[in-house]
């Protein structure tokens, strides 16, 4: 019986070692999410669409827009949404009220080029599709031997489809060159916005100190 007790005592270190290994293995297995019943999230890759729109917006923290597309426009120097909104809310250049009130046609007089009585010095005709637009550039050459102050604009009764492209024209008011110098440039656009017909506008180019030499033009646009 004592011999049996000695054998049991001598086997205790082996049992302890076996239990230690079992405990270590069990901890490793319990640490596995598969055995703990954890949900394993898989990050799915997806194709990233590049946007070349310079007005695109993005999350500054992620570099992606609301649809998950990577935004390239801002990184290349495009405008932010705030800048676009601010620009849209700004009115373009305009004349002072007292000058805008002078944008009226002169009384009809004999026009040698037209061989008729007319309130305009020259007439222009353009055409476009009703869903498109048409543009015309009118050069007003200097007609005086001195620098002259000027201003120009469309008459109040001009059709609403007409506008002056101020960013591509000379300033609405300024000083005209002397005879032989560079002309004053006026670019006018007609946007029918789906309307069909013939629309008219009148451009007045006023010399403040020499009103008798002011110029008046008629622009007609046929939309179909």
PDB file of C-alpha atoms in Angstrom:
ATOM      1  CA  UNK A   1       0.000   0.000   0.000  1.00  0.00           C
ATOM      2  CA  UNK A   2       2.867   2.365   0.763  1.00  0.00           C
ATOM      3  CA  UNK A   3       4.339   1.468  -2.603  1.00  0.00           C
ATOM      4  CA  UNK A   4       1.088   2.516  -4.297  1.00  0.00           C
ATOM      5  CA  UNK A   5       1.093   5.854  -2.415  1.00  0.00           C
ATOM      6  CA  UNK A   6       4.670   6.475  -3.541  1.00  0.00           C
ATOM      7  CA  UNK A   7       3.657   5.883  -7.199  1.00  0.00           C
ATOM      8  CA  UNK A   8       0.714   8.295  -6.883  1.00  0.00           C
ATOM      9  CA  UNK A   9       2.893  10.979  -5.281  1.00  0.00           C
ATOM     10  CA  UNK A  10       5.587  10.571  -7.929  1.00  0.00           C
ATOM     11  CA  UNK A  11       2.992  11.080 -10.684  1.00  0.00           C
ATOM     12  CA  UNK A  12       1.690  14.355  -9.254  1.00  0.00           C
ATOM     13  CA  UNK A  13       4.287  16.590 -11.037  1.00  0.00           C
ATOM     14  CA  UNK A  14       3.348  15.027 -14.379  1.00  0.00           C
ATOM     15  CA  UNK A  15      -0.344  15.622 -13.721  1.00  0.00           C
ATOM     16  CA  UNK A  16       0.349  19.233 -12.734  1.00  0.00           C
ATOM     17  CA  UNK A  17       2.344  19.818 -15.902  1.00  0.00           C
ATOM     18  CA  UNK A  18      -0.405  18.272 -18.005  1.00  0.00           C
ATOM     19  CA  UNK A  19      -3.020  20.490 -16.344  1.00  0.00           C
ATOM     20  CA  UNK A  20      -0.872  23.603 -16.973  1.00  0.00           C
ATOM     21  CA  UNK A  21      -0.620  22.788 -20.692  1.00  0.00           C
ATOM     22  CA  UNK A  22      -4.333  22.117 -20.876  1.00  0.00           C
ATOM     23  CA  UNK A  23      -5.118  25.438 -19.215  1.00  0.00           C
ATOM     24  CA  UNK A  24      -2.875  27.333 -21.640  1.00  0.00           C
ATOM     25  CA  UNK A  25      -4.453  25.655 -24.644  1.00  0.00           C
ATOM     26  CA  UNK A  26      -7.893  26.355 -23.305  1.00  0.00           C
ATOM     27  CA  UNK A  27      -7.127  30.076 -22.909  1.00  0.00           C
ATOM     28  CA  UNK A  28      -5.914  30.289 -26.484  1.00  0.00           C
ATOM     29  CA  UNK A  29      -9.012  28.531 -27.740  1.00  0.00           C
ATOM     30  CA  UNK A  30     -11.307  30.739 -25.677  1.00  0.00           C
ATOM     31  CA  UNK A  31      -9.558  33.821 -27.058  1.00  0.00           C
ATOM     32  CA  UNK A  32     -10.580  32.796 -30.583  1.00  0.00           C
ATOM     33  CA  UNK A  33     -13.636  34.777 -31.747  1.00  0.00           C
ATOM     34  CA  UNK A  34     -14.952  31.706 -33.512  1.00  0.00           C
ATOM     35  CA  UNK A  35     -15.293  29.906 -30.202  1.00  0.00           C
ATOM     36  CA  UNK A  36     -16.632  32.953 -28.367  1.00  0.00           C
ATOM     37  CA  UNK A  37     -19.518  33.320 -30.854  1.00  0.00           C
ATOM     38  CA  UNK A  38     -18.245  36.786 -31.996  1.00  0.00           C
ATOM     39  CA  UNK A  39     -19.352  38.230 -35.313  1.00  0.00           C
ATOM     40  CA  UNK A  40     -16.379  38.555 -37.611  1.00  0.00           C
ATOM     41  CA  UNK A  41     -16.701  41.631 -39.830  1.00  0.00           C
ATOM     42  CA  UNK A  42     -15.236  41.353 -43.296  1.00  0.00           C
ATOM     43  CA  UNK A  43     -14.167  44.584 -45.034  1.00  0.00           C
ATOM     44  CA  UNK A  44     -15.440  44.301 -48.580  1.00  0.00           C
ATOM     45  CA  UNK A  45     -13.419  46.105 -51.224  1.00  0.00           C
ATOM     46  CA  UNK A  46     -15.272  47.970 -53.947  1.00  0.00           C
ATOM     47  CA  UNK A  47     -14.320  49.896 -56.999  1.00  0.00           C
ATOM     48  CA  UNK A  48     -13.716  53.578 -56.327  1.00  0.00           C
ATOM     49  CA  UNK A  49     -15.123  56.022 -58.830  1.00  0.00           C
ATOM     50  CA  UNK A  50     -13.126  59.139 -59.555  1.00  0.00           C
ATOM     51  CA  UNK A  51     -14.967  62.413 -59.944  1.00  0.00           C
ATOM     52  CA  UNK A  52     -13.489  65.060 -62.141  1.00  0.00           C
ATOM     53  CA  UNK A  53     -16.173  67.615 -61.300  1.00  0.00           C
ATOM     54  CA  UNK A  54     -14.299  70.655 -59.871  1.00  0.00           C
ATOM     55  CA  UNK A  55     -17.403  71.513 -57.841  1.00  0.00           C
ATOM     56  CA  UNK A  56     -17.572  68.132 -56.138  1.00  0.00           C
ATOM     57  CA  UNK A  57     -17.632  68.072 -52.353  1.00  0.00           C
ATOM     58  CA  UNK A  58     -16.018  65.673 -49.958  1.00  0.00           C
ATOM     59  CA  UNK A  59     -15.628  64.793 -46.345  1.00  0.00           C
ATOM     60  CA  UNK A  60     -12.365  66.427 -45.309  1.00  0.00           C
ATOM     61  CA  UNK A  61     -11.651  63.520 -43.005  1.00  0.00           C
ATOM     62  CA  UNK A  62     -12.105  60.677 -45.498  1.00  0.00           C
ATOM     63  CA  UNK A  63     -11.665  62.187 -48.938  1.00  0.00           C
ATOM     64  CA  UNK A  64     -14.884  60.537 -50.149  1.00  0.00           C
ATOM     65  CA  UNK A  65     -18.247  62.011 -51.053  1.00  0.00           C
ATOM     66  CA  UNK A  66     -21.653  60.855 -49.802  1.00  0.00           C
ATOM     67  CA  UNK A  67     -21.790  58.134 -52.458  1.00  0.00           C
ATOM     68  CA  UNK A  68     -18.384  56.768 -51.603  1.00  0.00           C
ATOM     69  CA  UNK A  69     -16.682  58.215 -54.647  1.00  0.00           C
ATOM     70  CA  UNK A  70     -13.209  59.648 -54.296  1.00  0.00           C
ATOM     71  CA  UNK A  71     -13.198  63.336 -55.107  1.00  0.00           C
ATOM     72  CA  UNK A  72     -10.453  64.571 -57.372  1.00  0.00           C
ATOM     73  CA  UNK A  73     -11.702  68.063 -58.199  1.00  0.00           C
ATOM     74  CA  UNK A  74     -10.837  69.804 -54.940  1.00  0.00           C
ATOM     75  CA  UNK A  75      -7.436  68.151 -54.757  1.00  0.00           C
ATOM     76  CA  UNK A  76      -6.698  69.652 -58.156  1.00  0.00           C
ATOM     77  CA  UNK A  77      -7.692  73.153 -57.115  1.00  0.00           C
ATOM     78  CA  UNK A  78     -11.447  73.124 -57.793  1.00  0.00           C
ATOM     79  CA  UNK A  79     -13.998  75.188 -55.850  1.00  0.00           C
ATOM     80  CA  UNK A  80     -15.613  74.003 -52.654  1.00  0.00           C
ATOM     81  CA  UNK A  81     -19.386  73.869 -52.293  1.00  0.00           C
ATOM     82  CA  UNK A  82     -19.263  76.930 -50.044  1.00  0.00           C
ATOM     83  CA  UNK A  83     -17.326  78.895 -52.668  1.00  0.00           C
ATOM     84  CA  UNK A  84     -19.747  77.904 -55.436  1.00  0.00           C
ATOM     85  CA  UNK A  85     -22.746  78.846 -53.293  1.00  0.00           C
ATOM     86  CA  UNK A  86     -21.219  82.220 -52.435  1.00  0.00           C
ATOM     87  CA  UNK A  87     -20.405  82.927 -56.083  1.00  0.00           C
ATOM     88  CA  UNK A  88     -23.945  82.003 -57.148  1.00  0.00           C
ATOM     89  CA  UNK A  89     -25.371  84.464 -54.655  1.00  0.00           C
ATOM     90  CA  UNK A  90     -23.316  87.372 -55.933  1.00  0.00           C
ATOM     91  CA  UNK A  91     -24.852  89.670 -58.513  1.00  0.00           C
ATOM     92  CA  UNK A  92     -22.828  90.539 -61.589  1.00  0.00           C
ATOM     93  CA  UNK A  93     -21.589  94.062 -62.392  1.00  0.00           C
ATOM     94  CA  UNK A  94     -24.326  96.635 -62.928  1.00  0.00           C
ATOM     95  CA  UNK A  95     -24.634 100.319 -63.688  1.00  0.00           C
ATOM     96  CA  UNK A  96     -25.638 102.958 -61.156  1.00  0.00           C
ATOM     97  CA  UNK A  97     -29.347 103.732 -61.271  1.00  0.00           C
ATOM     98  CA  UNK A  98     -28.852 107.182 -62.761  1.00  0.00           C
ATOM     99  CA  UNK A  99     -26.854 105.755 -65.673  1.00  0.00           C
ATOM    100  CA  UNK A 100     -29.173 102.789 -66.212  1.00  0.00           C
ATOM    101  CA  UNK A 101     -32.028 105.302 -66.600  1.00  0.00           C
ATOM    102  CA  UNK A 102     -30.209 106.771 -69.617  1.00  0.00           C
ATOM    103  CA  UNK A 103     -30.235 103.494 -71.526  1.00  0.00           C
ATOM    104  CA  UNK A 104     -32.929 104.545 -73.992  1.00  0.00           C
ATOM    105  CA  UNK A 105     -32.917 104.744 -77.778  1.00  0.00           C
ATOM    106  CA  UNK A 106     -32.442 108.043 -79.516  1.00  0.00           C
ATOM    107  CA  UNK A 107     -35.167 109.617 -81.583  1.00  0.00           C
ATOM    108  CA  UNK A 108     -35.352 108.153 -85.112  1.00  0.00           C
ATOM    109  CA  UNK A 109     -33.132 109.925 -87.623  1.00  0.00           C
ATOM    110  CA  UNK A 110     -31.976 109.328 -91.162  1.00  0.00           C
ATOM    111  CA  UNK A 111     -29.558 106.429 -91.351  1.00  0.00           C
ATOM    112  CA  UNK A 112     -27.479 106.573 -94.515  1.00  0.00           C
ATOM    113  CA  UNK A 113     -26.408 102.914 -94.296  1.00  0.00           C
ATOM    114  CA  UNK A 114     -29.992 101.712 -93.906  1.00  0.00           C
ATOM    115  CA  UNK A 115     -31.373 104.390 -96.187  1.00  0.00           C
ATOM    116  CA  UNK A 116     -34.261 104.907 -93.802  1.00  0.00           C
ATOM    117  CA  UNK A 117     -35.284 106.587 -90.582  1.00  0.00           C
ATOM    118  CA  UNK A 118     -34.048 104.563 -87.645  1.00  0.00           C
ATOM    119  CA  UNK A 119     -33.429 104.809 -83.900  1.00  0.00           C
ATOM    120  CA  UNK A 120     -30.458 102.456 -84.161  1.00  0.00           C
ATOM    121  CA  UNK A 121     -27.109 102.803 -85.935  1.00  0.00           C
ATOM    122  CA  UNK A 122     -26.729  99.139 -86.822  1.00  0.00           C
ATOM    123  CA  UNK A 123     -28.824  95.971 -86.555  1.00  0.00           C
ATOM    124  CA  UNK A 124     -27.703  92.373 -86.028  1.00  0.00           C
ATOM    125  CA  UNK A 125     -29.507  89.062 -86.487  1.00  0.00           C
ATOM    126  CA  UNK A 126     -28.614  85.771 -84.801  1.00  0.00           C
ATOM    127  CA  UNK A 127     -30.382  82.416 -84.510  1.00  0.00           C
ATOM    128  CA  UNK A 128     -30.339  79.333 -82.327  1.00  0.00           C
ATOM    129  CA  UNK A 129     -32.289  76.275 -81.260  1.00  0.00           C
ATOM    130  CA  UNK A 130     -34.825  77.028 -78.540  1.00  0.00           C
ATOM    131  CA  UNK A 131     -32.914  74.791 -76.107  1.00  0.00           C
ATOM    132  CA  UNK A 132     -29.541  76.288 -77.009  1.00  0.00           C
ATOM    133  CA  UNK A 133     -28.154  79.813 -76.975  1.00  0.00           C
ATOM    134  CA  UNK A 134     -26.545  82.279 -79.353  1.00  0.00           C
ATOM    135  CA  UNK A 135     -23.881  84.917 -78.810  1.00  0.00           C
ATOM    136  CA  UNK A 136     -22.677  87.966 -80.667  1.00  0.00           C
ATOM    137  CA  UNK A 137     -19.682  90.222 -80.085  1.00  0.00           C
ATOM    138  CA  UNK A 138     -20.075  93.898 -80.979  1.00  0.00           C
ATOM    139  CA  UNK A 139     -16.950  96.028 -81.317  1.00  0.00           C
ATOM    140  CA  UNK A 140     -17.454  99.742 -80.796  1.00  0.00           C
ATOM    141  CA  UNK A 141     -14.450 101.548 -82.342  1.00  0.00           C
ATOM    142  CA  UNK A 142     -13.281 104.845 -80.843  1.00  0.00           C
ATOM    143  CA  UNK A 143     -14.768 107.712 -82.815  1.00  0.00           C
ATOM    144  CA  UNK A 144     -13.314 110.729 -80.976  1.00  0.00           C
ATOM    145  CA  UNK A 145      -9.865 112.327 -80.967  1.00  0.00           C
ATOM    146  CA  UNK A 146      -9.922 112.455 -77.168  1.00  0.00           C
ATOM    147  CA  UNK A 147     -10.420 109.901 -74.410  1.00  0.00           C
ATOM    148  CA  UNK A 148     -14.121 109.768 -73.590  1.00  0.00           C
ATOM    149  CA  UNK A 149     -16.009 108.355 -70.614  1.00  0.00           C
ATOM    150  CA  UNK A 150     -18.601 105.784 -71.611  1.00  0.00           C
ATOM    151  CA  UNK A 151     -21.131 103.306 -70.248  1.00  0.00           C
ATOM    152  CA  UNK A 152     -23.308 100.732 -71.971  1.00  0.00           C
ATOM    153  CA  UNK A 153     -26.172  98.348 -71.325  1.00  0.00           C
ATOM    154  CA  UNK A 154     -29.423  96.909 -72.654  1.00  0.00           C
ATOM    155  CA  UNK A 155     -32.630  98.926 -72.660  1.00  0.00           C
ATOM    156  CA  UNK A 156     -35.283  98.035 -70.095  1.00  0.00           C
ATOM    157  CA  UNK A 157     -37.643  96.757 -72.796  1.00  0.00           C
ATOM    158  CA  UNK A 158     -35.101  94.284 -74.192  1.00  0.00           C
ATOM    159  CA  UNK A 159     -36.312  90.673 -74.113  1.00  0.00           C
ATOM    160  CA  UNK A 160     -35.415  88.834 -70.910  1.00  0.00           C
ATOM    161  CA  UNK A 161     -33.545  86.121 -72.846  1.00  0.00           C
ATOM    162  CA  UNK A 162     -30.744  88.607 -73.565  1.00  0.00           C
ATOM    163  CA  UNK A 163     -27.868  89.375 -71.239  1.00  0.00           C
ATOM    164  CA  UNK A 164     -24.412  90.920 -71.409  1.00  0.00           C
ATOM    165  CA  UNK A 165     -21.543  88.512 -70.752  1.00  0.00           C
ATOM    166  CA  UNK A 166     -19.748  90.917 -68.433  1.00  0.00           C
ATOM    167  CA  UNK A 167     -16.820  88.562 -67.825  1.00  0.00           C
ATOM    168  CA  UNK A 168     -16.051  88.546 -71.563  1.00  0.00           C
ATOM    169  CA  UNK A 169     -16.806  92.183 -72.332  1.00  0.00           C
ATOM    170  CA  UNK A 170     -15.151  95.496 -71.627  1.00  0.00           C
ATOM    171  CA  UNK A 171     -16.179  97.098 -68.308  1.00  0.00           C
ATOM    172  CA  UNK A 172     -19.765  98.380 -68.277  1.00  0.00           C
ATOM    173  CA  UNK A 173     -18.387 101.879 -67.692  1.00  0.00           C
ATOM    174  CA  UNK A 174     -14.952 103.281 -68.264  1.00  0.00           C
ATOM    175  CA  UNK A 175     -12.872 105.462 -70.577  1.00  0.00           C
ATOM    176  CA  UNK A 176     -12.820 104.896 -74.309  1.00  0.00           C
ATOM    177  CA  UNK A 177      -9.624 105.035 -76.318  1.00  0.00           C
ATOM    178  CA  UNK A 178      -8.953 107.805 -78.814  1.00  0.00           C
ATOM    179  CA  UNK A 179      -9.632 107.345 -82.518  1.00  0.00           C
ATOM    180  CA  UNK A 180      -7.447 104.526 -83.872  1.00  0.00           C
ATOM    181  CA  UNK A 181      -7.202 102.791 -80.477  1.00  0.00           C
ATOM    182  CA  UNK A 182      -8.617  99.479 -79.312  1.00  0.00           C
ATOM    183  CA  UNK A 183     -12.413  99.098 -79.590  1.00  0.00           C
ATOM    184  CA  UNK A 184     -14.746  98.593 -76.667  1.00  0.00           C
ATOM    185  CA  UNK A 185     -16.033  95.013 -76.761  1.00  0.00           C
ATOM    186  CA  UNK A 186     -19.562  93.952 -75.818  1.00  0.00           C
ATOM    187  CA  UNK A 187     -20.567  90.286 -75.846  1.00  0.00           C
ATOM    188  CA  UNK A 188     -24.287  89.603 -75.761  1.00  0.00           C
ATOM    189  CA  UNK A 189     -25.933  86.220 -75.200  1.00  0.00           C
ATOM    190  CA  UNK A 190     -29.477  85.105 -75.944  1.00  0.00           C
ATOM    191  CA  UNK A 191     -30.851  82.095 -74.062  1.00  0.00           C
ATOM    192  CA  UNK A 192     -34.452  81.328 -75.120  1.00  0.00           C
ATOM    193  CA  UNK A 193     -34.827  78.584 -72.469  1.00  0.00           C
ATOM    194  CA  UNK A 194     -37.204  76.579 -74.638  1.00  0.00           C
ATOM    195  CA  UNK A 195     -39.192  79.516 -76.032  1.00  0.00           C
ATOM    196  CA  UNK A 196     -39.622  79.870 -79.785  1.00  0.00           C
ATOM    197  CA  UNK A 197     -39.967  83.064 -81.788  1.00  0.00           C
ATOM    198  CA  UNK A 198     -38.031  86.215 -82.605  1.00  0.00           C
ATOM    199  CA  UNK A 199     -36.755  88.232 -79.670  1.00  0.00           C
ATOM    200  CA  UNK A 200     -35.282  91.732 -79.729  1.00  0.00           C
ATOM    201  CA  UNK A 201     -32.841  93.643 -77.564  1.00  0.00           C
ATOM    202  CA  UNK A 202     -31.300  97.087 -77.855  1.00  0.00           C
ATOM    203  CA  UNK A 203     -27.780  97.988 -76.788  1.00  0.00           C
ATOM    204  CA  UNK A 204     -26.995 101.588 -75.884  1.00  0.00           C
ATOM    205  CA  UNK A 205     -23.381 102.764 -75.860  1.00  0.00           C
ATOM    206  CA  UNK A 206     -23.437 106.189 -74.233  1.00  0.00           C
ATOM    207  CA  UNK A 207     -20.680 108.812 -74.306  1.00  0.00           C
ATOM    208  CA  UNK A 208     -21.361 110.915 -71.224  1.00  0.00           C
ATOM    209  CA  UNK A 209     -19.740 114.115 -72.441  1.00  0.00           C
ATOM    210  CA  UNK A 210     -20.548 113.677 -76.140  1.00  0.00           C
ATOM    211  CA  UNK A 211     -24.068 112.185 -76.163  1.00  0.00           C
ATOM    212  CA  UNK A 212     -24.530 113.097 -79.815  1.00  0.00           C
ATOM    213  CA  UNK A 213     -21.885 110.505 -80.729  1.00  0.00           C
ATOM    214  CA  UNK A 214     -23.439 107.681 -78.697  1.00  0.00           C
ATOM    215  CA  UNK A 215     -24.168 104.422 -80.543  1.00  0.00           C
ATOM    216  CA  UNK A 216     -27.305 102.293 -80.554  1.00  0.00           C
ATOM    217  CA  UNK A 217     -27.706  98.722 -81.787  1.00  0.00           C
ATOM    218  CA  UNK A 218     -30.554  96.286 -82.295  1.00  0.00           C
ATOM    219  CA  UNK A 219     -30.032  92.544 -81.830  1.00  0.00           C
ATOM    220  CA  UNK A 220     -32.687  90.097 -83.019  1.00  0.00           C
ATOM    221  CA  UNK A 221     -32.553  86.394 -82.195  1.00  0.00           C
ATOM    222  CA  UNK A 222     -34.715  83.838 -83.932  1.00  0.00           C
ATOM    223  CA  UNK A 223     -35.332  80.736 -81.825  1.00  0.00           C
ATOM    224  CA  UNK A 224     -36.807  77.592 -83.333  1.00  0.00           C
TER     225      UNK A 224
END
